[in-house]
Each structure stands twice: as structure tokens, then as C-alpha cells.
CSV table of C-alpha atoms in Angstrom, one decimal:
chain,number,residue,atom,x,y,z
A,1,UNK,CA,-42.4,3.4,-31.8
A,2,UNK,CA,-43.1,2.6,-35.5
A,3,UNK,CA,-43.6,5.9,-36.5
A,4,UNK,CA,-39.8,6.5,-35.8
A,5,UNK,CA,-38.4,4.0,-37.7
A,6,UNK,CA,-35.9,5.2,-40.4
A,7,UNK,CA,-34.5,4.5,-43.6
A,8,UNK,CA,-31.0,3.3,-43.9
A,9,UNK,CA,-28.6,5.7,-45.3
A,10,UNK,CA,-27.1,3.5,-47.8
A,11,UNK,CA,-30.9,3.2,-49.6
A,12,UNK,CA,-31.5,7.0,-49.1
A,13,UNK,CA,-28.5,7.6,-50.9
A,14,UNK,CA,-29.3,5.5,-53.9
A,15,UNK,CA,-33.1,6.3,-53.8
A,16,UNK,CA,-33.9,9.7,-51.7
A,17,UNK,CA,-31.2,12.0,-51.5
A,18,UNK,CA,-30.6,12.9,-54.8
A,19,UNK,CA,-33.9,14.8,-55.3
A,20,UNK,CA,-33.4,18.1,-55.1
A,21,UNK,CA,-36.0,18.5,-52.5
A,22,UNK,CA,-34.2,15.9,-50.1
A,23,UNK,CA,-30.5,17.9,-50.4
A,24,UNK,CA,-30.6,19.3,-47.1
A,25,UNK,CA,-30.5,16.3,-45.9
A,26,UNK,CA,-27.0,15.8,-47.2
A,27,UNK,CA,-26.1,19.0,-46.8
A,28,UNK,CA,-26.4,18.6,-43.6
A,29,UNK,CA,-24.3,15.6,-42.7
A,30,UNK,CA,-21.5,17.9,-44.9
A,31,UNK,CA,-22.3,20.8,-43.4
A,32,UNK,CA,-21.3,18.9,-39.7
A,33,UNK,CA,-18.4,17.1,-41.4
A,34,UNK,CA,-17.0,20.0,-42.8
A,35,UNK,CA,-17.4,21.9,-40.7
A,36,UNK,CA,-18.5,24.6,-42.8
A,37,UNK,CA,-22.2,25.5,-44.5
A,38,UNK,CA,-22.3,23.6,-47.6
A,39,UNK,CA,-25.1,24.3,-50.0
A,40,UNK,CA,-25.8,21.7,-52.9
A,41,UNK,CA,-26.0,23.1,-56.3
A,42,UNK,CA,-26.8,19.8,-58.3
A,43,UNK,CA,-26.2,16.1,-58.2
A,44,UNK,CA,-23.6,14.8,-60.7
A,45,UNK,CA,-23.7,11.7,-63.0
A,46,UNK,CA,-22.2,9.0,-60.8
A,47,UNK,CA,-21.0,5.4,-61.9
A,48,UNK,CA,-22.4,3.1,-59.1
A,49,UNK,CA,-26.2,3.2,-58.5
A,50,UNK,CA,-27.1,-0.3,-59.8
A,51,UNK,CA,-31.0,-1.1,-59.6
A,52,UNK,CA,-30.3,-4.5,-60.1
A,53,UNK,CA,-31.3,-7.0,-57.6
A,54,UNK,CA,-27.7,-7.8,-56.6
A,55,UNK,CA,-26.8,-3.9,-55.8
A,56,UNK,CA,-27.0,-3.9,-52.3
A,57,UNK,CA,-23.7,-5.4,-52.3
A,58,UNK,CA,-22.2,-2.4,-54.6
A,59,UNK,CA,-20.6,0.4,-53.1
A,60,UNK,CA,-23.4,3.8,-53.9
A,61,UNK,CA,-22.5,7.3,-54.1
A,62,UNK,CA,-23.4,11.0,-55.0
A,63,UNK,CA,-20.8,13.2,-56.6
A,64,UNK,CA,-22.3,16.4,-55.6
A,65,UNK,CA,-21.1,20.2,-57.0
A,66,UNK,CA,-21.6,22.9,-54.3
A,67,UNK,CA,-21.4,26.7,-54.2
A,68,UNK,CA,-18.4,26.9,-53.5
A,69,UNK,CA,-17.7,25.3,-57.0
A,70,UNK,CA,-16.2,22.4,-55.2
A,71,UNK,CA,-17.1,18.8,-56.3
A,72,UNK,CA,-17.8,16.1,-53.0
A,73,UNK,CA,-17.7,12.4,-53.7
A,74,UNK,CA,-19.7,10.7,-51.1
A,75,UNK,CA,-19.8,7.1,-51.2
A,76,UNK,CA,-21.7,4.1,-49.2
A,77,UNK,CA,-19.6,0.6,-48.9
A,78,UNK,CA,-21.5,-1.9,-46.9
A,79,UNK,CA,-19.1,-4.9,-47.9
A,80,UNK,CA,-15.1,-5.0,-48.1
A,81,UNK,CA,-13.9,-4.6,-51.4
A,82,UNK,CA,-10.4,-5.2,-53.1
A,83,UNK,CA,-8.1,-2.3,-53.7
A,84,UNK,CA,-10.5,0.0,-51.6
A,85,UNK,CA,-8.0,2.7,-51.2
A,86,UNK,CA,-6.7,2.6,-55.0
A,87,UNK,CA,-9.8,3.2,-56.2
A,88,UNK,CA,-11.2,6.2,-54.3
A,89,UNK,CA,-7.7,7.8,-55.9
A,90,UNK,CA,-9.0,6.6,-58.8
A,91,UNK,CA,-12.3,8.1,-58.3
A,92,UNK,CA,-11.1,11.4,-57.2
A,93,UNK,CA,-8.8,11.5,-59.9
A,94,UNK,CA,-10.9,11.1,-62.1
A,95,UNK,CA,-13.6,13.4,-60.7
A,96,UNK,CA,-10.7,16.4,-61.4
A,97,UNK,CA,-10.6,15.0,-65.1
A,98,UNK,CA,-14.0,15.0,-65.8
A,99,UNK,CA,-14.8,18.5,-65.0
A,100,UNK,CA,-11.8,20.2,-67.1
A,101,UNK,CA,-12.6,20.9,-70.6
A,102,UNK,CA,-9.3,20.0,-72.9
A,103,UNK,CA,-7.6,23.8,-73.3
A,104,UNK,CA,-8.8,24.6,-69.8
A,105,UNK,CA,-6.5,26.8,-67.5
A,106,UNK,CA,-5.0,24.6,-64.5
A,107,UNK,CA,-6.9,27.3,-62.0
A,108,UNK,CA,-9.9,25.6,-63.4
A,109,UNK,CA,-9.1,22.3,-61.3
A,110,UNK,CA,-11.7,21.8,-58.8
A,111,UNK,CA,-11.0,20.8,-55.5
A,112,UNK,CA,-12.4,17.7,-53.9
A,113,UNK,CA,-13.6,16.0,-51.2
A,114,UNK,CA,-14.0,12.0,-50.9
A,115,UNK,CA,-16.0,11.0,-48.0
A,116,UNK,CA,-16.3,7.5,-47.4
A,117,UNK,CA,-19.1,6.0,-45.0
A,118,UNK,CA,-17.6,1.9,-44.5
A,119,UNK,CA,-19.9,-0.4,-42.9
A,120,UNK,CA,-17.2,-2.9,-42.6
A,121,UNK,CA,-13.6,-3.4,-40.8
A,122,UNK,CA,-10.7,-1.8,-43.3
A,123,UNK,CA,-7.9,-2.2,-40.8
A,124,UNK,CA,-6.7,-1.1,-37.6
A,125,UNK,CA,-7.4,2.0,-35.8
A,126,UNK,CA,-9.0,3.3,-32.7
A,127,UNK,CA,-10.9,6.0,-34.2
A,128,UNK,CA,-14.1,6.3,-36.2
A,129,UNK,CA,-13.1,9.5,-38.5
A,130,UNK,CA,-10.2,9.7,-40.1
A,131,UNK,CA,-8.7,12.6,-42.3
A,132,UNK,CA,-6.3,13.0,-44.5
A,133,UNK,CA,-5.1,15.7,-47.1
A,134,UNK,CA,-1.7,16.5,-49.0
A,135,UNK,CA,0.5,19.0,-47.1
A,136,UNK,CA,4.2,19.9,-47.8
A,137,UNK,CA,6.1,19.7,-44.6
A,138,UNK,CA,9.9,20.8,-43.9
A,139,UNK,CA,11.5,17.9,-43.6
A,140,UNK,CA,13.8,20.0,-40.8
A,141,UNK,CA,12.0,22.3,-39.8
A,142,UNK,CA,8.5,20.9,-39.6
A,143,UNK,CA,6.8,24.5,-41.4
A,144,UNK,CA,4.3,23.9,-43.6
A,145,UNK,CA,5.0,25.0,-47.3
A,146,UNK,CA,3.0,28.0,-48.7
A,147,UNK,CA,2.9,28.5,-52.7
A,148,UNK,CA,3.2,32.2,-53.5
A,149,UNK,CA,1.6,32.6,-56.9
A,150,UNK,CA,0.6,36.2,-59.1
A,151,UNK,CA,-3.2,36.7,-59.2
A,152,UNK,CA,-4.7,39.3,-60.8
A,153,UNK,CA,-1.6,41.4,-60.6
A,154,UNK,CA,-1.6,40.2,-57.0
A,155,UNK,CA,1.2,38.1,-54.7
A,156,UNK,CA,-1.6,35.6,-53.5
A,157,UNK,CA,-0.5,32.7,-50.6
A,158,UNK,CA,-2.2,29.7,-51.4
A,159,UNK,CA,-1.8,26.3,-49.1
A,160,UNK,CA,-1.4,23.0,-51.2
A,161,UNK,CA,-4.3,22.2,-48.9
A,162,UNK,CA,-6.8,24.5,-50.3
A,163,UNK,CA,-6.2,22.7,-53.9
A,164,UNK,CA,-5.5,19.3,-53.4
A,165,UNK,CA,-8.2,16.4,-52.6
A,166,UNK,CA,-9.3,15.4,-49.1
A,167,UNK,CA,-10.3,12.2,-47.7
A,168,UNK,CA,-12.9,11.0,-44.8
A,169,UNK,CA,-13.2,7.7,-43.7
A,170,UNK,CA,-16.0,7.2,-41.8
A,171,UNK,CA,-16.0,3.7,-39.8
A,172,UNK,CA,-19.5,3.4,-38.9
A,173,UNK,CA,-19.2,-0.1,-36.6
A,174,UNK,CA,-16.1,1.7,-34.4
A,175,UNK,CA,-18.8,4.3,-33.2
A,176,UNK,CA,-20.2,3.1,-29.8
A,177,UNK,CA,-20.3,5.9,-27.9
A,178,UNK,CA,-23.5,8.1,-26.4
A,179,UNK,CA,-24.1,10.5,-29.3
A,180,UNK,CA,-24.0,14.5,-27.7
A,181,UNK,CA,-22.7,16.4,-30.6
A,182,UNK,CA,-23.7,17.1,-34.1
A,183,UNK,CA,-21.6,14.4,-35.7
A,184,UNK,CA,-22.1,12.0,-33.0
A,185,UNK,CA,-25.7,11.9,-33.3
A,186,UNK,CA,-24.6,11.6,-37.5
A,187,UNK,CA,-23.1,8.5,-36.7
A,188,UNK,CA,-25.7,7.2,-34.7
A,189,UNK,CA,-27.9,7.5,-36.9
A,190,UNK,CA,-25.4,5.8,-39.7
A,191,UNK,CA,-24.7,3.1,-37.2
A,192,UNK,CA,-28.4,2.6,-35.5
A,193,UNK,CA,-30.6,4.0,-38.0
A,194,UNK,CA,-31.8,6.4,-35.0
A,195,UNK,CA,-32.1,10.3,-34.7
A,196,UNK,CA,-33.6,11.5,-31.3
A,197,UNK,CA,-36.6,13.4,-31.3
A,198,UNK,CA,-35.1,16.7,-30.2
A,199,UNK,CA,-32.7,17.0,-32.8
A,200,UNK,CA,-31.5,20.1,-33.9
A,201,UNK,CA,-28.6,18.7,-35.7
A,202,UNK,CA,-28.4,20.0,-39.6
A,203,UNK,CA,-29.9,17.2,-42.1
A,204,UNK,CA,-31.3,14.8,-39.4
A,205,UNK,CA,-33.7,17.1,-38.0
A,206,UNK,CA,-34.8,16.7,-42.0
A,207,UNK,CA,-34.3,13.3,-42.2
A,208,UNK,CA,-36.9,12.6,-39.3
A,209,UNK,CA,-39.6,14.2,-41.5
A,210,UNK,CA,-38.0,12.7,-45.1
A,211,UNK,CA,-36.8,9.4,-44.5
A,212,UNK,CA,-39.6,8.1,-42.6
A,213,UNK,CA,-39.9,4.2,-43.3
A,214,UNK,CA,-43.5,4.3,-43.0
A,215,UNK,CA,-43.9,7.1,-45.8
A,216,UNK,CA,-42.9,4.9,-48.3
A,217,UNK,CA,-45.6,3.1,-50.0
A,218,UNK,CA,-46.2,-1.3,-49.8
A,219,UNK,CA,-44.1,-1.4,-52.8
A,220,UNK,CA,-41.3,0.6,-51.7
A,221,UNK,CA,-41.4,-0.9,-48.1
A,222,UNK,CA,-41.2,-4.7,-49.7
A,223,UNK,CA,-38.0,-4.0,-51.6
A,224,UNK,CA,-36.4,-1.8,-48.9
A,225,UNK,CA,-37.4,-5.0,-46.6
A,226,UNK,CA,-35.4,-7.4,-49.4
A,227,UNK,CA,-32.2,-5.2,-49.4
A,228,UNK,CA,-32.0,-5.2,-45.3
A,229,UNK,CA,-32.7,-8.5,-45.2
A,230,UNK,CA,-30.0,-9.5,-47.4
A,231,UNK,CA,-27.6,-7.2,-46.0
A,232,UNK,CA,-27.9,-9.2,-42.8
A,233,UNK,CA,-27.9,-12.5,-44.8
A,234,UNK,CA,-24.1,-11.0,-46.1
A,235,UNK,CA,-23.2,-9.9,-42.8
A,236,UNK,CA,-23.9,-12.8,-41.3
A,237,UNK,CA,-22.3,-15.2,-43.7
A,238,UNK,CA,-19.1,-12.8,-43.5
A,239,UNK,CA,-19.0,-13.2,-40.0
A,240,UNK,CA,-19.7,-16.5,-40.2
A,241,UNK,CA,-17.1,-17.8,-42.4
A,242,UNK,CA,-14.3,-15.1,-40.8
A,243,UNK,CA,-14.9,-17.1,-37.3
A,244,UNK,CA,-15.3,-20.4,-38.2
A,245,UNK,CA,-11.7,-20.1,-40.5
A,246,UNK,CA,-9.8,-18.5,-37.6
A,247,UNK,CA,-11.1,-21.9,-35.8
A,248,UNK,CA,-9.7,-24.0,-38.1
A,249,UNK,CA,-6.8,-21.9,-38.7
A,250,UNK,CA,-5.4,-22.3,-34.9
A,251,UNK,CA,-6.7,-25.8,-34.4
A,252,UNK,CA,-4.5,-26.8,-37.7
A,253,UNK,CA,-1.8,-24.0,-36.7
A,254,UNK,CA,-1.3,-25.8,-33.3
A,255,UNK,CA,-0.5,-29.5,-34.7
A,256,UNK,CA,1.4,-28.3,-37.3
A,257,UNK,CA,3.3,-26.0,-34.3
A,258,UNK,CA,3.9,-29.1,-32.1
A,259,UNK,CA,5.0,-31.0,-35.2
A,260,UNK,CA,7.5,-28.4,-36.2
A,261,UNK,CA,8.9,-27.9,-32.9
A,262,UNK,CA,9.7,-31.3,-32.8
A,263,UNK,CA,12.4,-30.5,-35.6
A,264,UNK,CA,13.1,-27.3,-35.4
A,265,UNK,CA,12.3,-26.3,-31.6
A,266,UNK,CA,9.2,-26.3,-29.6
A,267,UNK,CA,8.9,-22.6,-29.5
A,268,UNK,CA,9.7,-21.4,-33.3
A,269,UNK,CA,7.5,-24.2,-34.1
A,270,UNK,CA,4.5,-23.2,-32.1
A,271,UNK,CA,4.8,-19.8,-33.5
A,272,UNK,CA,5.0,-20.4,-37.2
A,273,UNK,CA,2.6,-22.7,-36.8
A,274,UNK,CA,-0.1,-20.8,-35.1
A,275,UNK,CA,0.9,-18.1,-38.0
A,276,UNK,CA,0.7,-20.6,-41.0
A,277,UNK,CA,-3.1,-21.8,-39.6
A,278,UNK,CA,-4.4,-18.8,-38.9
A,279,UNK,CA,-3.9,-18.0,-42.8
A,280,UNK,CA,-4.7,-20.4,-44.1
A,281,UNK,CA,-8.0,-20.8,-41.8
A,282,UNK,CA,-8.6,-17.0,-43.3
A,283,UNK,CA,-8.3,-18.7,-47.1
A,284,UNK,CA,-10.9,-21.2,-46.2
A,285,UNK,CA,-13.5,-18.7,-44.9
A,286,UNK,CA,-13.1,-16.9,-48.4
A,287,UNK,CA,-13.9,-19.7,-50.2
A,288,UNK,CA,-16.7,-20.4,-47.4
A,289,UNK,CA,-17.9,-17.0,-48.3
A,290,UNK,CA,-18.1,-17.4,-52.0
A,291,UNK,CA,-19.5,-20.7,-51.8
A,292,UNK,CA,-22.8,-19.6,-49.9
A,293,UNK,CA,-23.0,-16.1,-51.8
A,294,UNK,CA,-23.3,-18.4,-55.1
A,295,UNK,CA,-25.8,-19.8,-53.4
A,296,UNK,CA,-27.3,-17.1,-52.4
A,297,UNK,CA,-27.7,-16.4,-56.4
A,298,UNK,CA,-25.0,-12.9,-56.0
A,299,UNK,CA,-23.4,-12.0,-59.3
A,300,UNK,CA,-19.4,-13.3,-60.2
A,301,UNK,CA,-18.9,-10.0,-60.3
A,302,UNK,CA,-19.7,-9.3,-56.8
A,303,UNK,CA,-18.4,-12.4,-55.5
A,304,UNK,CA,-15.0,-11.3,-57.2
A,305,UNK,CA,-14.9,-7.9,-55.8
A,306,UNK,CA,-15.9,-9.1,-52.1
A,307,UNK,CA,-13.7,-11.9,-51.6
A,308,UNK,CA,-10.9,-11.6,-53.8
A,309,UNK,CA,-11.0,-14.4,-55.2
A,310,UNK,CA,-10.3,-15.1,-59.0
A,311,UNK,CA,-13.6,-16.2,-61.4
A,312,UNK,CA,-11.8,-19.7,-62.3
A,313,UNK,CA,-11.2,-20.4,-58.6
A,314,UNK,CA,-15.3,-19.2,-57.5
A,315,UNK,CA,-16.2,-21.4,-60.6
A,316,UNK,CA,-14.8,-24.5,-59.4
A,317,UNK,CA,-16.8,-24.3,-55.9
């Protein structure tokens, strides 16, 4: 029905969620993350919220303080980018930075949590969450290391865990399952833009009533319209140009195979040759890719950070 049609996350979070009267929204998908009950205090100053025409192809994100005096990255990718996993160090990195005035006591250092929700394919893996965090594990005995530290005149245990950044990964295309817990119906939505009626699940149950596409007005619906349209467009083209180069790839990886072999051995030469097209069939959907986003009118800058590629190479397409 049309009156159950919802937003897309990745425009709530640039446009919706950081009013204060939308945070329970977001608090919600945290809460079920984290399993824990996480209450927003305010919404930070964030780098990457571009209005521009072209910002559907940026990654978006909230860097949110809670109660707890934590700080929670929370970031939207809808495209690959270059050097993905450097930079959320980066980001968390410098999230600690940022919040430590110069003279500050190291028990001022916040800990953080990075949460990334990637609408695209960032390697292998059969799961759709993944977790990680810094522990300190015996290397023979497999214990995990506990820091003893003096506190208020007090021997105090503290876990590297409890002070040291986490990281999600949330791979929104690997969900395909029938959503019966909290986080599952999360990812649903996410995936499907779909929360059931019934929900009792924290944030969506909001959502339903806040992130209704038919609430926003004719002006707000036209540009929302633009951005999915052109997220397809990118899909699309993406998909495109990945298929049609591993095409190539194996048709040219074969001759050049049976070539080979012919010198070197029918077998080896199959085999490096299949390996050697299917590369270089990859290259050529990359420059496939930036050909039709330049035609699509998408910034260098954009092209650069989706494909790779170099601006003197995207300039001579």
C-alpha cells in the first residue's frame, strides 16, 4: 500500500535523523546493535553531508555523543570506495582527537564505536554483521589480558575492550533471510526499505510514523525521487560494467590460455591465461564505469573515489 512506503535510510540519515525529535529512531537501531539502551545526547559536527547534486554517491554519517559519554560514528556507503578500511581508522582516530582538549588527562579519551551500513560488496564473507574490537590475548595461554590500574585510591580491572574503538560492518545485500528478531527486521528494513506493521522493534516502530515517504511534501518527494533514481542508474552501470569485463576477461583469458600452452604447456597456459583475462576484463569495466559516470555529469572527485582510477587517466576517456 502507498501509505507504507518508506524512506531510505541513507536520505534519513542526511536529512531526518539528526533532528532531535527524530533520535529515537537511531537510537533505536543502536539500541538493537548494541545491544544495550542507548540514549542520544546531541548530534556532532560531521564532515560528509554534501547537498550538492552529486552526494548520493558520498558516503553520509552522524557522529552521535550518548549518555554514556561515548561518541558513535555511524556512516552510510552506497558505492565502493578506495582505502575503505584506512579511513574509518582514520575517522575514528580522529573522532578520539577531536574531543580531547590539549592538557587533557588520557582518562578523558572517549570510547568509540564505528558502525558502518555498506550497500555494496567489500569482500568475502558469509555473514552480514561483522565485529571487531582490540583484545590482548596470551599468545600461550589464550587468557585475555586485564589492565589493573589505581582509581580513586582503588585497584580498578579494566579490559582494553572497554577503552579501545569498536567496529560493525553491516553488509546490507548479504541479508536475505525472513526477518524474526529485532536486528533482522533492522536489516530488512535497510535492505527492502520495509518494516512490518506490527513492529515492536526499537526505532522502526518510529520510523513507520517518521519516515513516511508520503509525509514529505512535492518538493521533498521530487528530490528524494532524483537521488533513488540515480542510485539505481549507479547500481546498474556498476553491475553493468563488472559483468560485461569478466566477459571479456575470460573470452581474452582463454585465447591467450590456448596460446600459452602451446609454449609452455596446455595446462599452465589455460590457467594463467584465464587469470591474466579475468584482470584485465576487471580494468576495462573500470574505465567502463568512469566513462558512463562522466556522462552521467558525476564530479572527478567522485569518479576518483569510486573507481580508483587516477584524474589524468578519467580525463583521457
Amino acid at each position: 500500500m502507498e501509505k507504507d512506503k518508506y524512506i531510505r535510510f541513507d536520505w534519513a540519515v542526511k536529512r531526518l535523523l539528526r533532528n532531535k525529535a527524530n533520535f529515537d529512531v537511531l537510537e533505536g537501531l543502536l539500541t538493537v546493535l548494541l545491544d544495550r539502551q542507548i540514549h542520544i545526547i546531541d548530534i556532532l559536527e560531521s564532515e560528509s553531508n554534501q547537498q550538492d547534486y552529486d552526494d548520493k554517491f558520498n558516503r553520509v554519517d552522524i557522529k552521535a555523543w550518548d549518555s554514556e559519554n561515548e561518541i558513535i560514528i555511524v556512516e552510510v556507503q552506497v558505492t565502493r570506495e578506495l582505502y575503505f578500511l584506512e579511513r574509518i581508522l582514520y575517522g575514528v582516530a580522529k573522532a578520539i582527537t577531536e574531543h580531547m582538549a590539549l592538557g587533557d588527562l588520557y582518562s578523558e579519551v572517549k570510547k568509540v564505536y564505528s558502525i558502518s551500513i555498506l550497500y555494496f560488496d567489500i569482500g568475502k564473507g558469509n555473514d552480514y554483521l561483522y565485529h571487531g574490537q582490540n583484545t590482548f590475548t596470551g599468545v600461550h595461554t589464550g587468557d585475555h589480558l586485564q589492565v589493573t590500574v589505581k582509581e580513586r585510591d582503588a585497584l580498578v580491572q579494566r579490559l582494553p575492550s572497554e577503552i579501545f574503538p569498536e567496529y560493525f560492518l553491516i553488509r546490507v545485500n548479504e541479508f536475505d533471510k525472513v526477518a524474526t528478531t529485532p536486528l533482522e527486521e533492522w536489516l530488512d528494513y535497510l535492505k527492502n526499505d520495509h518494516i512490518r506493521p506490527d513492529t515492536t522493534t526499537p526505532g522502526l516502530k518510529e520510523a513507520r510514523e517518521k519516515l513516511v515517504y508520503y509525509n514529505m511534501n512535492p518538493t521533498e518527494r521530487a528530490d528524494y525521487d532524483r537521488h533513488v533514481d540515480a542510485i539505481m542508474i549507479q547500481n546498474d552501470v556498476l553491475g553493468t560494467a563488472k559483468l560485461e569485463g569478466k566477459i571479456e576477461g575470460k573470452i581474452e583469458g582463454k585465447i591467450e590460455g590456448r596460446i600459452e600452452g602451446r609454449i609452455e604447456g596446455r595446462a599452465e597456459g589455460k590457467a594463467e591465461g584465464k587469470a591474466e583475462g579475468l584482470i584485465e576484463g576487471e580494468e576495462k569495466g573500470v574505465f567502463k564505469v568512469a566513462r558512463n559516470m562522466k556522462k552521467m555529469g558525476v564530479s572527478l572527485d567522485t569518479i576518483v573515489l569510486s573507481t580508483g582510477l587516477t584524474e589524468e587517466e578519467i580525463e583521457r576517456l
